[in-house]
mmCIF file of C-alpha atoms in Angstrom:
data_model
loop_
_atom_site.group_PDB
_atom_site.id
_atom_site.type_symbol
_atom_site.label_atom_id
_atom_site.label_comp_id
_atom_site.label_asym_id
_atom_site.label_seq_id
_atom_site.Cartn_x
_atom_site.Cartn_y
_atom_site.Cartn_z
ATOM 1 C CA UNK A 16 -37.548 23.976 -43.360
ATOM 2 C CA UNK A 17 -36.585 26.154 -40.409
ATOM 3 C CA UNK A 18 -38.746 29.113 -41.860
ATOM 4 C CA UNK A 19 -41.676 26.904 -42.446
ATOM 5 C CA UNK A 20 -41.193 25.340 -38.790
ATOM 6 C CA UNK A 21 -41.911 28.918 -37.545
ATOM 7 C CA UNK A 22 -44.566 29.652 -40.099
ATOM 8 C CA UNK A 23 -46.590 26.494 -39.231
ATOM 9 C CA UNK A 24 -46.151 26.998 -35.576
ATOM 10 C CA UNK A 25 -47.917 30.617 -36.146
ATOM 11 C CA UNK A 26 -50.471 29.208 -38.184
ATOM 12 C CA UNK A 27 -51.449 26.646 -35.488
ATOM 13 C CA UNK A 28 -51.465 29.435 -32.935
ATOM 14 C CA UNK A 29 -53.812 31.377 -34.957
ATOM 15 C CA UNK A 30 -56.155 28.353 -35.877
ATOM 16 C CA UNK A 31 -56.481 27.595 -32.211
ATOM 17 C CA UNK A 32 -57.673 31.269 -31.674
ATOM 18 C CA UNK A 33 -59.927 31.213 -34.590
ATOM 19 C CA UNK A 34 -61.488 27.699 -33.525
ATOM 20 C CA UNK A 35 -61.976 29.067 -29.891
ATOM 21 C CA UNK A 36 -63.851 31.918 -31.287
ATOM 22 C CA UNK A 37 -66.187 29.773 -33.325
ATOM 23 C CA UNK A 38 -66.614 27.440 -30.291
ATOM 24 C CA UNK A 39 -67.922 30.383 -28.435
ATOM 25 C CA UNK A 40 -70.223 31.644 -31.011
ATOM 26 C CA UNK A 41 -71.546 27.957 -31.124
ATOM 27 C CA UNK A 42 -72.329 28.120 -27.323
ATOM 28 C CA UNK A 43 -74.017 31.455 -27.849
ATOM 29 C CA UNK A 44 -76.001 30.811 -31.095
ATOM 30 C CA UNK A 45 -76.095 27.157 -31.225
ATOM 31 C CA UNK A 46 -79.903 26.731 -31.114
ATOM 32 C CA UNK A 47 -80.745 29.991 -33.137
ATOM 33 C CA UNK A 48 -83.034 29.243 -35.829
ATOM 34 C CA UNK A 49 -82.217 30.321 -39.395
ATOM 35 C CA UNK A 50 -82.951 29.202 -43.064
ATOM 36 C CA UNK A 51 -80.884 26.726 -44.751
ATOM 37 C CA UNK A 52 -79.934 27.511 -48.398
ATOM 38 C CA UNK A 53 -79.285 25.102 -51.032
ATOM 39 C CA UNK A 54 -78.284 26.325 -54.876
ATOM 40 C CA UNK A 55 -78.633 29.944 -53.341
ATOM 41 C CA UNK A 56 -82.482 29.319 -52.579
ATOM 42 C CA UNK A 57 -84.420 28.919 -49.317
ATOM 43 C CA UNK A 58 -84.460 25.141 -48.330
ATOM 44 C CA UNK A 59 -85.483 23.967 -44.832
ATOM 45 C CA UNK A 60 -84.577 25.473 -41.561
ATOM 46 C CA UNK A 61 -81.502 24.895 -39.635
ATOM 47 C CA UNK A 62 -79.648 26.574 -36.664
ATOM 48 C CA UNK A 63 -76.955 28.996 -36.797
ATOM 49 C CA UNK A 64 -75.089 26.474 -34.871
ATOM 50 C CA UNK A 65 -75.401 23.900 -37.604
ATOM 51 C CA UNK A 66 -73.483 26.629 -40.095
ATOM 52 C CA UNK A 67 -70.848 27.562 -37.255
ATOM 53 C CA UNK A 68 -70.320 23.690 -36.667
ATOM 54 C CA UNK A 69 -69.937 23.104 -40.307
ATOM 55 C CA UNK A 70 -67.115 25.887 -40.564
ATOM 56 C CA UNK A 71 -65.560 24.645 -37.529
ATOM 57 C CA UNK A 72 -65.495 20.928 -38.592
ATOM 58 C CA UNK A 73 -63.352 21.605 -41.749
ATOM 59 C CA UNK A 74 -60.864 23.789 -39.636
ATOM 60 C CA UNK A 75 -60.651 21.073 -37.115
ATOM 61 C CA UNK A 76 -59.510 18.866 -39.708
ATOM 62 C CA UNK A 77 -56.921 21.381 -40.873
ATOM 63 C CA UNK A 78 -55.511 21.543 -37.356
ATOM 64 C CA UNK A 79 -55.163 17.915 -37.343
ATOM 65 C CA UNK A 80 -53.506 17.967 -40.729
ATOM 66 C CA UNK A 81 -50.866 20.525 -39.520
ATOM 67 C CA UNK A 82 -49.983 18.928 -36.365
ATOM 68 C CA UNK A 83 -49.321 15.520 -38.179
ATOM 69 C CA UNK A 84 -47.290 17.783 -40.743
ATOM 70 C CA UNK A 85 -45.578 19.490 -38.068
ATOM 71 C CA UNK A 86 -44.648 16.106 -36.360
ATOM 72 C CA UNK A 87 -43.369 14.398 -39.581
ATOM 73 C CA UNK A 88 -43.276 16.580 -42.369
ATOM 74 C CA UNK A 89 -40.813 19.298 -41.311
ATOM 75 C CA UNK A 90 -37.438 17.452 -41.928
ATOM 76 C CA UNK A 91 -33.612 17.930 -42.137
ATOM 77 C CA UNK A 92 -31.937 17.842 -45.649
ATOM 78 C CA UNK A 93 -28.552 16.623 -45.065
ATOM 79 C CA UNK A 94 -27.072 14.251 -47.575
ATOM 80 C CA UNK A 95 -24.071 15.866 -49.065
ATOM 81 C CA UNK A 96 -23.774 16.469 -52.815
ATOM 82 C CA UNK A 97 -25.595 13.580 -54.088
ATOM 83 C CA UNK A 98 -27.842 12.716 -51.135
ATOM 84 C CA UNK A 99 -25.799 9.493 -50.301
ATOM 85 C CA UNK A 100 -24.310 10.908 -47.040
ATOM 86 C CA UNK A 101 -20.949 9.186 -47.820
ATOM 87 C CA UNK A 102 -18.864 12.369 -47.231
ATOM 88 C CA UNK A 103 -20.060 12.438 -43.632
ATOM 89 C CA UNK A 104 -18.374 9.047 -43.014
ATOM 90 C CA UNK A 105 -19.659 6.188 -40.769
ATOM 91 C CA UNK A 106 -21.314 8.258 -38.342
ATOM 92 C CA UNK A 107 -23.700 9.863 -40.889
ATOM 93 C CA UNK A 108 -26.959 8.699 -39.009
ATOM 94 C CA UNK A 109 -25.472 10.116 -35.945
ATOM 95 C CA UNK A 110 -24.622 13.315 -37.430
ATOM 96 C CA UNK A 111 -27.925 13.693 -39.211
ATOM 97 C CA UNK A 112 -29.840 12.937 -35.651
ATOM 98 C CA UNK A 113 -27.905 15.657 -33.748
ATOM 99 C CA UNK A 114 -27.984 18.191 -36.352
ATOM 100 C CA UNK A 115 -32.008 17.836 -36.698
ATOM 101 C CA UNK A 116 -32.094 17.929 -33.052
ATOM 102 C CA UNK A 117 -30.174 21.525 -32.899
ATOM 103 C CA UNK A 118 -32.376 22.769 -35.583
ATOM 104 C CA UNK A 119 -35.632 21.302 -34.238
ATOM 105 C CA UNK A 120 -36.601 19.280 -37.381
ATOM 106 C CA UNK A 121 -37.112 15.826 -37.887
ATOM 107 C CA UNK A 122 -34.312 13.580 -39.009
ATOM 108 C CA UNK A 123 -34.292 11.531 -41.995
ATOM 109 C CA UNK A 124 -32.486 8.131 -43.297
ATOM 110 C CA UNK A 125 -32.371 9.383 -46.651
ATOM 111 C CA UNK A 126 -32.022 12.756 -48.620
ATOM 112 C CA UNK A 127 -35.038 14.183 -50.440
ATOM 113 C CA UNK A 128 -33.234 16.398 -52.860
ATOM 114 C CA UNK A 129 -35.438 15.162 -55.502
ATOM 115 C CA UNK A 130 -38.437 13.561 -53.469
ATOM 116 C CA UNK A 131 -40.556 16.469 -52.843
ATOM 117 C CA UNK A 132 -43.669 14.689 -51.579
ATOM 118 C CA UNK A 133 -43.354 15.862 -47.950
ATOM 119 C CA UNK A 134 -43.008 19.391 -48.956
ATOM 120 C CA UNK A 135 -45.886 19.055 -51.187
ATOM 121 C CA UNK A 136 -48.202 17.431 -48.472
ATOM 122 C CA UNK A 137 -47.493 20.646 -46.478
ATOM 123 C CA UNK A 138 -48.128 22.982 -49.257
ATOM 124 C CA UNK A 139 -51.389 20.933 -50.218
ATOM 125 C CA UNK A 140 -52.638 21.061 -46.641
ATOM 126 C CA UNK A 141 -52.130 24.902 -46.668
ATOM 127 C CA UNK A 142 -54.294 25.070 -49.902
ATOM 128 C CA UNK A 143 -56.945 23.238 -48.075
ATOM 129 C CA UNK A 144 -56.860 25.360 -45.116
ATOM 130 C CA UNK A 145 -57.266 28.424 -47.265
ATOM 131 C CA UNK A 146 -60.123 26.699 -49.145
ATOM 132 C CA UNK A 147 -61.971 26.098 -45.891
ATOM 133 C CA UNK A 148 -61.197 29.842 -45.006
ATOM 134 C CA UNK A 149 -62.443 30.965 -48.387
ATOM 135 C CA UNK A 150 -65.688 28.865 -47.846
ATOM 136 C CA UNK A 151 -66.341 30.315 -44.527
ATOM 137 C CA UNK A 152 -65.749 33.840 -45.797
ATOM 138 C CA UNK A 153 -68.018 33.358 -48.733
ATOM 139 C CA UNK A 154 -70.827 32.358 -46.581
ATOM 140 C CA UNK A 155 -70.430 35.350 -44.421
ATOM 141 C CA UNK A 156 -70.428 37.796 -47.596
ATOM 142 C CA UNK A 157 -73.642 36.035 -48.798
ATOM 143 C CA UNK A 158 -75.126 36.199 -45.146
ATOM 144 C CA UNK A 159 -74.284 39.965 -45.206
ATOM 145 C CA UNK A 160 -76.324 40.968 -48.421
ATOM 146 C CA UNK A 161 -78.786 43.537 -47.884
ATOM 147 C CA UNK A 162 -81.663 41.185 -48.675
ATOM 148 C CA UNK A 163 -80.374 38.749 -46.017
ATOM 149 C CA UNK A 164 -78.641 40.707 -43.555
ATOM 150 C CA UNK A 165 -78.113 37.870 -41.061
ATOM 151 C CA UNK A 166 -74.594 38.593 -39.946
ATOM 152 C CA UNK A 167 -72.377 41.875 -40.273
ATOM 153 C CA UNK A 168 -68.766 42.462 -39.744
ATOM 154 C CA UNK A 169 -67.970 44.494 -36.855
ATOM 155 C CA UNK A 170 -67.819 48.197 -37.435
ATOM 156 C CA UNK A 171 -64.594 49.969 -36.995
ATOM 157 C CA UNK A 172 -63.204 53.394 -38.053
ATOM 158 C CA UNK A 173 -62.720 53.443 -41.752
ATOM 159 C CA UNK A 174 -63.757 49.763 -42.208
ATOM 160 C CA UNK A 175 -66.543 48.787 -44.522
ATOM 161 C CA UNK A 176 -67.715 52.162 -45.295
ATOM 162 C CA UNK A 177 -68.406 53.478 -48.847
ATOM 163 C CA UNK A 178 -67.391 57.054 -49.600
ATOM 164 C CA UNK A 179 -70.315 57.475 -52.236
ATOM 165 C CA UNK A 180 -72.702 55.238 -50.470
ATOM 166 C CA UNK A 181 -72.632 56.036 -46.706
ATOM 167 C CA UNK A 182 -75.526 53.615 -46.089
ATOM 168 C CA UNK A 183 -73.296 50.637 -46.957
ATOM 169 C CA UNK A 184 -71.535 48.039 -44.598
ATOM 170 C CA UNK A 185 -69.295 46.317 -46.925
ATOM 171 C CA UNK A 186 -67.358 42.983 -46.044
ATOM 172 C CA UNK A 187 -63.640 43.681 -45.704
ATOM 173 C CA UNK A 188 -62.190 40.888 -43.937
ATOM 174 C CA UNK A 189 -64.351 38.422 -45.738
ATOM 175 C CA UNK A 190 -63.410 39.817 -48.876
ATOM 176 C CA UNK A 191 -59.766 39.732 -48.328
ATOM 177 C CA UNK A 192 -60.203 35.967 -47.152
ATOM 178 C CA UNK A 193 -62.056 35.277 -50.250
ATOM 179 C CA UNK A 194 -59.571 36.851 -52.580
ATOM 180 C CA UNK A 195 -56.635 34.825 -50.791
ATOM 181 C CA UNK A 196 -58.428 31.636 -51.206
ATOM 182 C CA UNK A 197 -58.777 32.279 -54.981
ATOM 183 C CA UNK A 198 -54.998 32.646 -55.154
ATOM 184 C CA UNK A 199 -53.736 29.553 -53.397
ATOM 185 C CA UNK A 200 -54.772 26.718 -55.673
ATOM 186 C CA UNK A 201 -52.548 28.088 -58.463
ATOM 187 C CA UNK A 202 -49.548 28.154 -56.071
ATOM 188 C CA UNK A 203 -50.464 24.318 -54.948
ATOM 189 C CA UNK A 204 -50.803 23.387 -58.550
ATOM 190 C CA UNK A 205 -47.310 25.001 -59.547
ATOM 191 C CA UNK A 206 -45.802 23.099 -56.411
ATOM 192 C CA UNK A 207 -47.222 19.713 -57.608
ATOM 193 C CA UNK A 208 -45.860 20.420 -61.057
ATOM 194 C CA UNK A 209 -42.261 21.000 -59.473
ATOM 195 C CA UNK A 210 -42.158 17.339 -58.207
ATOM 196 C CA UNK A 211 -40.960 16.018 -61.230
ATOM 197 C CA UNK A 212 -37.323 16.514 -60.650
ATOM 198 C CA UNK A 213 -34.428 14.732 -62.524
ATOM 199 C CA UNK A 214 -31.885 12.323 -60.993
ATOM 200 C CA UNK A 215 -30.229 13.311 -57.744
ATOM 201 C CA UNK A 216 -30.481 17.289 -58.030
ATOM 202 C CA UNK A 217 -32.734 19.189 -60.162
ATOM 203 C CA UNK A 218 -31.892 22.280 -62.263
ATOM 204 C CA UNK A 219 -34.943 24.866 -62.326
ATOM 205 C CA UNK A 220 -37.715 22.765 -60.851
ATOM 206 C CA UNK A 221 -36.193 22.876 -57.144
ATOM 207 C CA UNK A 222 -35.682 26.627 -57.548
ATOM 208 C CA UNK A 223 -38.913 27.312 -58.777
ATOM 209 C CA UNK A 224 -40.394 26.230 -55.514
ATOM 210 C CA UNK A 225 -38.818 28.936 -53.352
ATOM 211 C CA UNK A 226 -41.158 32.059 -54.272
ATOM 212 C CA UNK A 227 -44.227 29.603 -54.346
ATOM 213 C CA UNK A 228 -43.633 28.531 -50.752
ATOM 214 C CA UNK A 229 -42.923 31.949 -49.624
ATOM 215 C CA UNK A 230 -46.115 33.258 -51.194
ATOM 216 C CA UNK A 231 -48.217 30.519 -49.927
ATOM 217 C CA UNK A 232 -46.885 31.080 -46.375
ATOM 218 C CA UNK A 233 -47.721 34.732 -46.584
ATOM 219 C CA UNK A 234 -50.987 34.430 -47.779
ATOM 220 C CA UNK A 235 -51.934 31.623 -45.267
ATOM 221 C CA UNK A 236 -50.950 33.952 -42.625
ATOM 222 C CA UNK A 237 -52.825 36.856 -43.665
ATOM 223 C CA UNK A 238 -55.926 34.631 -44.256
ATOM 224 C CA UNK A 239 -55.954 33.674 -40.515
ATOM 225 C CA UNK A 240 -55.290 37.185 -39.601
ATOM 226 C CA UNK A 241 -58.261 38.186 -41.432
ATOM 227 C CA UNK A 242 -60.401 35.336 -40.139
ATOM 228 C CA UNK A 243 -59.787 36.093 -36.395
ATOM 229 C CA UNK A 244 -60.341 39.904 -37.008
ATOM 230 C CA UNK A 245 -63.779 38.830 -38.611
ATOM 231 C CA UNK A 246 -64.802 36.582 -35.794
ATOM 232 C CA UNK A 247 -63.643 38.807 -33.175
ATOM 233 C CA UNK A 248 -66.210 41.357 -33.897
ATOM 234 C CA UNK A 249 -69.106 39.370 -35.962
ATOM 235 C CA UNK A 250 -72.428 40.710 -35.293
ATOM 236 C CA UNK A 251 -75.380 38.191 -35.489
ATOM 237 C CA UNK A 252 -78.815 39.698 -36.283
ATOM 238 C CA UNK A 253 -81.076 36.913 -34.745
ATOM 239 C CA UNK A 254 -84.246 38.935 -35.454
ATOM 240 C CA UNK A 255 -83.248 39.123 -39.182
ATOM 241 C CA UNK A 256 -82.914 35.257 -39.108
ATOM 242 C CA UNK A 257 -86.391 34.777 -37.566
ATOM 243 C CA UNK A 258 -87.830 37.177 -40.215
ATOM 244 C CA UNK A 259 -86.201 35.604 -43.169
ATOM 245 C CA UNK A 260 -87.799 32.311 -42.089
ATOM 246 C CA UNK A 261 -91.238 34.118 -42.323
ATOM 247 C CA UNK A 262 -91.575 34.491 -38.562
ATOM 248 C CA UNK A 263 -92.422 38.114 -38.875
#
């Protein structure tokens, strides 16, 4: 829980940076017309601001979700051998309160050795966040297609080029993001499967969570890093958006 506390704090910082960057893009390109697409076909005109706002909307809900879980889901586990707390004597509630305060975690009235709902709320929230980042990345990849060409990842030394096809500007950050988003649902599913834990302390199910949570935290941190790198240098081709609408 202490490691998750630090991880969630970093996720919140990175999310704030990302949502701020999207907000700046909305201010700059909020009224820029572009073609809306449904079923990968041209549909009706929208603005780039509409698309950016959609991305931001999903991420804002993840901001709220993580804040709520940071306030209530990062909890102390202190219940003794079978979770009753009787080994701590009559002052068990005070002991829990003071230890939680020292560790910067939330206290609990009961042990949660085999009640894994809070932990699953958090890991599911991370799965949703990665899904939102994956949707955003997929849109960018599609907008970068040669036939579309409405946005591009910022150029950098050794980034996005092709050794055999030097004319290409490949999506790099967005590709990493989409790859991560495809990995996280399986991790969340495995965590939900581990909720079935017998009696007062599990053998196996509890232990199976450790590598899953670590990997999910690593991937989430990487996804947010790539997202911030993507939007720090995103290039928007307003003329191409106009041309794709039939505006010449």
